[in-house]
Amino acid sequence: MLPDKSEANKQEAREHLVSGNCLYLTPGLYVRLDNLVREHAGMFLEVFDLDERRSGVLEPMDWANCSPAGSDRYRRSSEKVSAEITAIEIANKIPLDEIRSARRLELDLVRDIPLELFYEWLVWHEIHHSVHDDPVVAAGLDNCVHPEIKSAGDRIKIMQAMELEADRASFNRLFPERTLKAATPAGIKKVRSIEPYLVLLHEIRAKRGIKRK
């Protein structure tokens, strides 16, 4: 006889839905993640239809994003509500092939993030960007408003530093007892080339009055 699952494991099982070649955001998981976003970022979690987003004339977007722009709708339970808010957006589904082929500086998403925790990892990643005002910092990089940035190469490194830090912060939320490290010598070398830019990133944030968390 199989051992009984704990209540937590039963909840995870209800939230974890894979069908066909996609991981889906279930209603129960949405509610839990929306509560995380409200508590830790002071925003709402808005769901977008991945197929609809990618069928337009614009380039395909990632599975999630945070933006300083106002959003005009969000979900509350099963109801759509209109309001001018800033939201974290997340896809209603994520293709498994894209998870398998994604390349992160220190993370192997298949090896390091269980599917039942993947959406939560993704949301914590975006919460980290949001509370550190990274979308606004990134816009400043594009518009060359940060005098500390001397070249296009510096801008790329700062963006990579943002992603490295958000990956680490999100992973630490889920697995505080584990430490991330690039798996190959080439990966370790690349991370080491980016880490000095974390200091510069913190300086840029500090000038905007954003405290390090």
Short mmCIF file of C-alpha atoms in Angstrom, two decimals:
data_model
loop_
_atom_site.label_atom_id
_atom_site.label_comp_id
_atom_site.label_asym_id
_atom_site.label_seq_id
_atom_site.Cartn_x
_atom_site.Cartn_y
_atom_site.Cartn_z
CA MET A 1 0.00 0.00 0.00
CA LEU A 2 1.27 3.47 -0.88
CA PRO A 3 1.93 5.79 2.06
CA ASP A 4 -0.63 8.50 2.73
CA LYS A 5 0.19 11.92 1.34
CA SER A 6 0.31 14.88 3.69
CA GLU A 7 -2.21 17.67 3.23
CA ALA A 8 0.53 19.82 1.68
CA ASN A 9 1.35 17.13 -0.87
CA LYS A 10 -2.33 16.68 -1.66
CA GLN A 11 -2.59 20.41 -2.30
CA GLU A 12 0.45 20.32 -4.57
CA ALA A 13 -1.06 17.42 -6.48
CA ARG A 14 -4.26 19.41 -7.10
CA GLU A 15 -2.25 22.43 -8.29
CA HIS A 16 0.13 20.53 -10.53
CA LEU A 17 -1.52 19.97 -13.91
CA VAL A 18 0.32 18.71 -16.98
CA SER A 19 -1.71 17.97 -20.07
CA GLY A 20 -0.33 17.23 -23.51
CA ASN A 21 2.89 19.17 -23.80
CA CYS A 22 2.07 21.97 -21.36
CA LEU A 23 2.13 22.82 -17.68
CA TYR A 24 -1.12 24.64 -16.84
CA LEU A 25 -1.94 27.27 -14.25
CA THR A 26 -4.87 25.84 -12.30
CA PRO A 27 -7.46 27.99 -10.48
CA GLY A 28 -6.27 26.87 -7.06
CA LEU A 29 -2.65 27.63 -7.86
CA TYR A 30 -3.62 31.01 -9.30
CA VAL A 31 -5.31 32.01 -6.05
CA ARG A 32 -2.28 31.01 -3.97
CA LEU A 33 0.18 32.81 -6.26
CA ASP A 34 -2.03 35.89 -6.49
CA ASN A 35 -1.93 36.07 -2.69
CA LEU A 36 1.88 35.89 -2.80
CA VAL A 37 2.02 38.75 -5.29
CA ARG A 38 -0.38 40.88 -3.25
CA GLU A 39 1.52 40.27 -0.01
CA HIS A 40 5.09 40.63 -1.26
CA ALA A 41 4.81 43.01 -4.22
CA GLY A 42 1.62 44.94 -3.50
CA MET A 43 0.28 44.02 -6.95
CA PHE A 44 -2.13 41.61 -8.57
CA LEU A 45 -1.42 38.56 -10.67
CA GLU A 46 -2.91 38.89 -14.15
CA VAL A 47 -3.20 35.83 -16.38
CA PHE A 48 -2.71 36.07 -20.15
CA ASP A 49 -3.53 33.48 -22.77
CA LEU A 50 -0.23 32.26 -24.19
CA ASP A 51 -1.65 31.29 -27.60
CA GLU A 52 -3.47 34.60 -27.95
CA ARG A 53 -0.39 36.62 -26.94
CA ARG A 54 1.79 34.78 -29.43
CA SER A 55 -0.67 34.97 -32.30
CA GLY A 56 -0.32 38.73 -32.62
CA VAL A 57 2.08 40.73 -34.74
CA LEU A 58 4.40 41.37 -31.79
CA GLU A 59 7.30 39.12 -30.90
CA PRO A 60 6.44 36.28 -28.48
CA MET A 61 6.83 37.28 -24.85
CA ASP A 62 8.18 35.22 -22.00
CA TRP A 63 6.01 33.18 -19.67
CA ALA A 64 5.80 36.01 -17.13
CA ASN A 65 6.72 39.65 -16.77
CA CYS A 66 6.32 42.65 -14.52
CA SER A 67 5.83 46.10 -15.93
CA PRO A 68 5.62 49.62 -14.52
CA ALA A 69 2.77 50.31 -16.95
CA GLY A 70 -0.79 50.20 -15.67
CA SER A 71 -2.92 47.20 -16.47
CA ASP A 72 -6.64 47.60 -17.04
CA ARG A 73 -7.88 44.23 -15.83
CA TYR A 74 -7.15 41.45 -13.40
CA ARG A 75 -8.94 38.42 -12.05
CA ARG A 76 -10.60 38.16 -8.65
CA SER A 77 -11.78 34.59 -8.19
CA SER A 78 -13.60 33.83 -11.45
CA GLU A 79 -14.48 37.46 -12.10
CA LYS A 80 -12.62 39.93 -14.34
CA VAL A 81 -12.24 43.36 -12.74
CA SER A 82 -11.23 46.59 -14.47
CA ALA A 83 -8.91 49.03 -12.74
CA GLU A 84 -5.70 50.97 -13.32
CA ILE A 85 -3.14 48.84 -11.51
CA THR A 86 0.38 47.58 -11.91
CA ALA A 87 0.41 43.82 -12.26
CA ILE A 88 2.64 40.83 -12.66
CA GLU A 89 1.52 38.96 -15.74
CA ILE A 90 1.76 35.20 -16.07
CA ALA A 91 0.86 32.77 -18.85
CA ASN A 92 -2.07 30.41 -18.50
CA LYS A 93 0.21 27.59 -19.65
CA ILE A 94 3.90 26.90 -20.28
CA PRO A 95 5.09 24.49 -23.00
CA LEU A 96 7.25 21.75 -21.51
CA ASP A 97 9.58 21.88 -24.51
CA GLU A 98 10.35 25.51 -23.68
CA ILE A 99 11.14 24.64 -20.07
CA ARG A 100 13.49 21.89 -21.25
CA SER A 101 15.27 24.12 -23.75
CA ALA A 102 15.52 27.25 -21.55
CA ARG A 103 19.04 28.32 -20.60
CA ARG A 104 19.71 30.08 -17.32
CA LEU A 105 23.10 31.12 -15.94
CA GLU A 106 23.03 28.82 -12.91
CA LEU A 107 19.76 26.94 -13.18
CA ASP A 108 18.83 23.85 -15.09
CA LEU A 109 15.07 24.32 -14.94
CA VAL A 110 14.33 20.62 -15.43
CA ARG A 111 16.89 19.43 -12.89
CA ASP A 112 16.53 22.17 -10.28
CA ILE A 113 12.85 23.18 -10.29
CA PRO A 114 10.18 20.45 -9.90
CA LEU A 115 7.23 21.00 -12.21
CA GLU A 116 4.84 21.32 -9.28
CA LEU A 117 6.89 24.29 -8.07
CA PHE A 118 7.68 25.83 -11.46
CA TYR A 119 4.94 28.46 -11.47
CA GLU A 120 5.82 29.43 -7.92
CA TRP A 121 9.50 29.82 -8.86
CA LEU A 122 8.46 31.97 -11.80
CA VAL A 123 6.25 34.21 -9.67
CA TRP A 124 8.93 34.71 -7.00
CA HIS A 125 11.34 35.65 -9.81
CA GLU A 126 8.96 38.38 -11.00
CA ILE A 127 8.22 39.54 -7.45
CA HIS A 128 11.96 40.10 -6.99
CA HIS A 129 12.10 42.20 -10.16
CA SER A 130 9.04 44.17 -9.06
CA VAL A 131 10.10 45.07 -5.53
CA HIS A 132 13.49 46.22 -6.84
CA ASP A 133 11.88 48.34 -9.59
CA ASP A 134 13.87 46.46 -12.23
CA PRO A 135 11.52 47.31 -15.14
CA VAL A 136 12.16 51.03 -14.54
CA VAL A 137 15.90 50.45 -14.13
CA ALA A 138 15.91 48.46 -17.38
CA ALA A 139 14.05 51.25 -19.18
CA GLY A 140 16.70 53.66 -17.94
CA LEU A 141 19.38 51.40 -19.40
CA ASP A 142 17.66 51.47 -22.78
CA ASN A 143 17.39 55.27 -22.62
CA CYS A 144 20.98 55.73 -21.36
CA VAL A 145 19.92 57.69 -18.27
CA HIS A 146 22.37 55.94 -15.92
CA PRO A 147 25.79 57.67 -16.15
CA GLU A 148 27.43 54.62 -14.53
CA ILE A 149 26.79 52.64 -17.73
CA LYS A 150 29.56 53.34 -20.20
CA SER A 151 28.80 50.97 -23.08
CA ALA A 152 26.30 48.62 -24.69
CA GLY A 153 28.30 45.78 -23.15
CA ASP A 154 27.74 47.24 -19.68
CA ARG A 155 23.99 47.43 -20.34
CA ILE A 156 23.91 43.75 -21.32
CA LYS A 157 25.86 42.77 -18.20
CA ILE A 158 23.51 44.74 -15.95
CA MET A 159 20.49 43.00 -17.48
CA GLN A 160 22.20 39.63 -16.98
CA ALA A 161 22.96 40.62 -13.38
CA MET A 162 19.26 41.35 -12.82
CA GLU A 163 18.34 37.89 -14.09
CA LEU A 164 21.08 36.18 -12.09
CA GLU A 165 19.95 37.88 -8.89
CA ALA A 166 16.24 37.18 -9.48
CA ASP A 167 16.99 33.51 -10.21
CA ARG A 168 18.98 33.22 -6.99
CA ALA A 169 16.37 35.02 -4.90
CA SER A 170 13.51 32.91 -6.24
CA PHE A 171 15.43 29.65 -5.84
CA ASN A 172 16.33 30.61 -2.28
CA ARG A 173 12.65 31.17 -1.46
CA LEU A 174 11.90 27.58 -2.45
CA PHE A 175 15.11 25.87 -1.37
CA PRO A 176 16.85 27.97 1.32
CA GLU A 177 19.11 25.07 2.25
CA ARG A 178 20.55 24.71 -1.25
CA THR A 179 23.14 26.82 -3.10
CA LEU A 180 23.13 27.49 -6.83
CA LYS A 181 26.25 27.10 -8.92
CA ALA A 182 26.81 26.97 -12.66
CA ALA A 183 27.31 23.39 -13.79
CA THR A 184 30.21 23.83 -16.25
CA PRO A 185 33.56 25.64 -16.15
CA ALA A 186 32.34 27.89 -18.98
CA GLY A 187 29.18 28.67 -16.99
CA ILE A 188 31.15 29.44 -13.85
CA LYS A 189 33.40 31.78 -15.85
CA LYS A 190 30.38 33.60 -17.30
CA VAL A 191 28.75 34.01 -13.88
CA ARG A 192 32.00 35.40 -12.47
CA SER A 193 32.12 37.94 -15.30
CA ILE A 194 28.60 39.10 -14.40
CA GLU A 195 28.82 39.15 -10.60
CA PRO A 196 30.82 42.44 -10.40
CA TYR A 197 27.87 44.12 -12.13
CA LEU A 198 25.63 43.18 -9.20
CA VAL A 199 27.45 45.88 -7.23
CA LEU A 200 26.78 48.42 -9.97
CA LEU A 201 23.14 47.33 -10.16
CA HIS A 202 22.75 47.87 -6.41
CA GLU A 203 24.30 51.34 -6.75
CA ILE A 204 21.85 52.27 -9.51
CA ARG A 205 18.92 51.05 -7.41
CA ALA A 206 20.19 52.91 -4.35
CA LYS A 207 20.18 56.18 -6.31
CA ARG A 208 16.51 55.52 -7.03
CA GLY A 209 15.89 55.00 -3.32
CA ILE A 210 15.40 51.24 -3.70
CA LYS A 211 16.70 49.39 -0.65
CA ARG A 212 18.50 46.11 -1.07
CA LYS A 213 16.33 43.21 0.13
#
